[in-house]
XYZ file of C-alpha atoms in Angstrom:
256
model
C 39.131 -9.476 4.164
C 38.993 -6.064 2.221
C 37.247 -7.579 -0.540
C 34.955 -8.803 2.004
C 34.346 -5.380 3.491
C 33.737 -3.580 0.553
C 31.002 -5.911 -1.062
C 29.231 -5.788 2.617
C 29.917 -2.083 2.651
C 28.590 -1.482 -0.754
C 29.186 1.925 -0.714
C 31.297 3.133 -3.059
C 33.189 5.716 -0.605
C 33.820 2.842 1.406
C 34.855 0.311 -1.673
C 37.666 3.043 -2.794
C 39.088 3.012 0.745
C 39.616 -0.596 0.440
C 40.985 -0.167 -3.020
C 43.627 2.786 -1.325
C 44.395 -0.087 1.466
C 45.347 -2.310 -0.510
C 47.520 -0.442 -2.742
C 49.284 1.192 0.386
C 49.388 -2.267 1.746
C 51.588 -3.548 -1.405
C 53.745 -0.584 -1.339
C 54.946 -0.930 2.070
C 55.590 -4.484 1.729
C 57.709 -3.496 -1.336
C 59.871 -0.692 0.506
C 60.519 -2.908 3.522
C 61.498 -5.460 1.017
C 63.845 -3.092 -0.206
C 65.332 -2.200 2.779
C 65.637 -5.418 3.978
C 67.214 -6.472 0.742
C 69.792 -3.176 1.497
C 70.504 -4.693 4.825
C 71.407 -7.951 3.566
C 73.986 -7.100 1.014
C 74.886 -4.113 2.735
C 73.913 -1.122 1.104
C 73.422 2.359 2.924
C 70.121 1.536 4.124
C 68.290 4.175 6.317
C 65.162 3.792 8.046
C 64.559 7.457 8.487
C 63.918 7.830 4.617
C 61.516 4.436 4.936
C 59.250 5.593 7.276
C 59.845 9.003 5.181
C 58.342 7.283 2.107
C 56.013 5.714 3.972
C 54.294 8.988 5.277
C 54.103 10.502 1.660
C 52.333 7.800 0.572
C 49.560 8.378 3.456
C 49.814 11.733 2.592
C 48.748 10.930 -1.086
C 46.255 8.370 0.035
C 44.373 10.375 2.057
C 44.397 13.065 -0.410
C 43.532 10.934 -3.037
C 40.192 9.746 -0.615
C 39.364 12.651 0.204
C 38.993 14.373 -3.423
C 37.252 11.255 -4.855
C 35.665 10.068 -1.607
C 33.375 13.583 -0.962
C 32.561 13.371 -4.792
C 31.288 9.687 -4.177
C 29.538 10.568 -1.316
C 28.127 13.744 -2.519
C 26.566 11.657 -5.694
C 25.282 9.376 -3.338
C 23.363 11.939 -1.700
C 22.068 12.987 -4.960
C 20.738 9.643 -5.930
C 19.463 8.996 -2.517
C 17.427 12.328 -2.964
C 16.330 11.278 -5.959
C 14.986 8.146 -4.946
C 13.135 9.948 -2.343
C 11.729 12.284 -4.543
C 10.623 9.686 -7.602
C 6.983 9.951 -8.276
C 6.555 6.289 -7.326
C 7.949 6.251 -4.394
C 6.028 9.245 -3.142
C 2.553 7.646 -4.512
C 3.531 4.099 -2.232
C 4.646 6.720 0.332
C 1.497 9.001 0.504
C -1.093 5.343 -0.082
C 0.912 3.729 3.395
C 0.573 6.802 5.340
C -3.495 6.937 4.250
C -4.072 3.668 5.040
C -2.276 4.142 8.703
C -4.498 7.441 8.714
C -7.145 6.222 7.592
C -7.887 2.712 8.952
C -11.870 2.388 7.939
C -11.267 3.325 4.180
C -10.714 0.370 1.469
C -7.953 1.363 -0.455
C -9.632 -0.062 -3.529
C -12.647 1.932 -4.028
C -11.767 4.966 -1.594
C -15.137 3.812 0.231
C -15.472 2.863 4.146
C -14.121 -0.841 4.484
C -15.854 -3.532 6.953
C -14.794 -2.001 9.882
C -15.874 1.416 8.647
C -19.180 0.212 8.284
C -19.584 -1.506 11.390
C -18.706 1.121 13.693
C -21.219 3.055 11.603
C -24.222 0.577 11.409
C -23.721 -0.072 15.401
C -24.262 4.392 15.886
C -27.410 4.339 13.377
C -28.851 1.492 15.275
C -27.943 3.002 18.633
C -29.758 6.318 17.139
C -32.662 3.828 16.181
C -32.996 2.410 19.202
C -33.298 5.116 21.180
C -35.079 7.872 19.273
C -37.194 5.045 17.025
C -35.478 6.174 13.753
C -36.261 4.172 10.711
C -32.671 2.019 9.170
C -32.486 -0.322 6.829
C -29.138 -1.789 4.813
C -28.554 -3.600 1.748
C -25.836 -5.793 0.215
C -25.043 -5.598 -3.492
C -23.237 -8.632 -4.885
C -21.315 -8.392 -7.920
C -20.730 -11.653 -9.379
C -18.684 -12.427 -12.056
C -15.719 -11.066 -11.247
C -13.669 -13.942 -10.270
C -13.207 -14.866 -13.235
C -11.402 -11.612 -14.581
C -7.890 -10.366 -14.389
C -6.715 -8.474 -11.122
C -6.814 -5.436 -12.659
C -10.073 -5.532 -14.929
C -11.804 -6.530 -11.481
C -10.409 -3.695 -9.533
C -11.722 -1.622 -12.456
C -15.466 -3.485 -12.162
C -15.830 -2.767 -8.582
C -14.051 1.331 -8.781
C -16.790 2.002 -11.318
C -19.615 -0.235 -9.346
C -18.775 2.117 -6.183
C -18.851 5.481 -8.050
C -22.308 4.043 -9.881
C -24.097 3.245 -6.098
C -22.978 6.480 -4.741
C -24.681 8.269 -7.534
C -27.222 6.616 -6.990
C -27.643 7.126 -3.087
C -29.076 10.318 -1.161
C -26.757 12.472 0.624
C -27.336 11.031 4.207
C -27.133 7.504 2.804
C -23.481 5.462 2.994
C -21.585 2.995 0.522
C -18.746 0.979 1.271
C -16.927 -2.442 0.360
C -18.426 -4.718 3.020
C -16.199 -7.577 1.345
C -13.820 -8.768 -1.334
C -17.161 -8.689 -3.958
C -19.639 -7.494 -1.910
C -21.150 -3.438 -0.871
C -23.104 -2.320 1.659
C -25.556 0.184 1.576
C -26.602 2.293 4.952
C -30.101 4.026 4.813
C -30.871 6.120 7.559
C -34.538 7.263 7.905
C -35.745 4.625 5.390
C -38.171 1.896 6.343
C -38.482 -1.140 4.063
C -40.513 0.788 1.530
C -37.964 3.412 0.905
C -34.946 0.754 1.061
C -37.336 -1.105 -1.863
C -37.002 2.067 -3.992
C -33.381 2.265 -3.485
C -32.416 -1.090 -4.387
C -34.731 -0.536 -7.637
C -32.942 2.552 -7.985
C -29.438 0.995 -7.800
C -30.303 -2.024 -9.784
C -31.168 0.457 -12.719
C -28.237 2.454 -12.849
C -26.054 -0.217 -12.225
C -27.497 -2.128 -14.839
C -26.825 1.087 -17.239
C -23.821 1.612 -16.254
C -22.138 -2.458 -17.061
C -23.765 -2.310 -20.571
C -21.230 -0.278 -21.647
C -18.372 -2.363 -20.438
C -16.778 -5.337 -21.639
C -17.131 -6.932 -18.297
C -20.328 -9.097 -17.825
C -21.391 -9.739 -14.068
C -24.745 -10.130 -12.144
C -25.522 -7.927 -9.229
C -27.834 -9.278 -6.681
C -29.332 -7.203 -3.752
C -30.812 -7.795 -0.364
C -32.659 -5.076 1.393
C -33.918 -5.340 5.118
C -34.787 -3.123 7.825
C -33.961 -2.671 11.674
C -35.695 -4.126 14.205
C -35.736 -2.152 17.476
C -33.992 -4.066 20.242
C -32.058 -6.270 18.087
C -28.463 -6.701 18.174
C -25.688 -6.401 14.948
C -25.646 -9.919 14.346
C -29.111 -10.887 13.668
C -29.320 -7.551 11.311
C -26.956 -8.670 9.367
C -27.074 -12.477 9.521
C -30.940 -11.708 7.653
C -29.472 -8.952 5.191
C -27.156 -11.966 4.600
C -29.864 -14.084 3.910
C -31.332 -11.625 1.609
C -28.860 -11.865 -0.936
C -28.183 -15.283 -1.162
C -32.087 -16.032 -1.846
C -31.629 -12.738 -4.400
C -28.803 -15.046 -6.172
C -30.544 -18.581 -5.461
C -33.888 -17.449 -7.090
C -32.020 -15.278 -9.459
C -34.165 -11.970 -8.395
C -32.108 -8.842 -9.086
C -33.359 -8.490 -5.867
C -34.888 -9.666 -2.811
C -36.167 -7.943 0.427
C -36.736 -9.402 3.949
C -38.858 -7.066 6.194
């Protein structure tokens, strides 16, 4: 049962305890043995000096815990601290709390996610609709990079992110749309000035991937808001953009 106790415990405060129980255990048994024994062949037994015996030996015990058993306990706390404080831990500590902070960023490439770039197409294109700003968006496929190792495509897509948003204005957006797959958000740009974006990007992002080891294609699709339309069909043809971009293999294709 003690054994039991301690391995559940796994402590080792609580795993000394079990080790002073015991021990008391065995010497109790032994000096009511012996007094029994006295009993029996009629020795001057007395129980005053038993129970005597057996209170200095709780005395000792609990001494003996108490020394060892604060030193166990105060090396525990060390360790514990020093878990808490190990660079590691703090990194996965701090990236958990971001993520709960921040629920529209990917992790990845410190960009908005899906949902990041949702909420902000549907406030452009309520801004569009109204005042009859210009919007268009653009998806940039990077192919290639299924074939790679999880970290060399993690890599690939970090430095494809920093590349676009070089390569963007200041009131223009970037962010992982999906798993290979950026969006681009260009306020006050028709389909003209979306065209010399994705010519823009396509350059740079071209320089940029000659000087890596990793080979992948990047295919664009450009469009531009309709006023009165709703999310889906924008997206459904900026969709269809960049699928005939990698069908036709055009670096990049733009549907009006």
């Amino acid at each position: 049962m003690i054994d039991l106790i301690c391995r559940k415990k796994n402590k080792n405060g609580s795993c000394l305890l079990a080790f002073i129980i015991k021990i008391l255990l065995i010497v109790i048994v032994a000096e009511l043995v012996i007094y029994l024994y006295g009993l029996l062949v009629g020795m001057d037994a007395n129980i005053e000096d038993l129970v005597k015996s057996i209170l200095r030996l709780l005395l000792v015990a609990a001494g003996i815990f108490f020394i060892f058993g604060r030193k166990n306990g105060s090396q525990e706390a060390v360790e514990s601290v020093g878990d808490e404080l190990d660079p590691e831990n703090i990194e996965e500590d701090v990236k958990e709390d971001e993520l709960k902070q921040w629920p529209n960023i990917d992790p990845l490439t410190r960009t908005s996610n899906e949902r990041g770039l949702t909420i902000s197409i549907l406030e452009l294109m309520a801004l569009a609709d109204r005042y009859g700003h210009k919007l268009s968006i653009g998806l940039i496929k990077i192919d290639g990079i299924d074939s790679l190792e999880e970290t060399d495509a993690g890599d690939v897509m970090i430095n494809t992110a920093g590349l676009m948003t070089e390569s963007l204005r200041m009131p223009d957006r970037i962010g992982r749309f999906r798993d290979n797959m950026f969006m681009a958000l260009l306020p006050e740009s028709d389909i003209a000035g979306a065209t010399i974006v994705a010519d823009r990007l396509r350059e740079n992002l071209e320089k940029g991937m000659t000087n890596t080891t990793h080979r992948v294609s990047v295919w664009i699709g450009m469009t531009e808001f309709h006023r009165g339309e709703d999310l889906q069909s924008f997206l459904d043809r900026v969709e269809l953009a960049v699928a005939q971009s990698e069908k036709e293999k055009n670096s990049i294709c733009i549907k009006p």
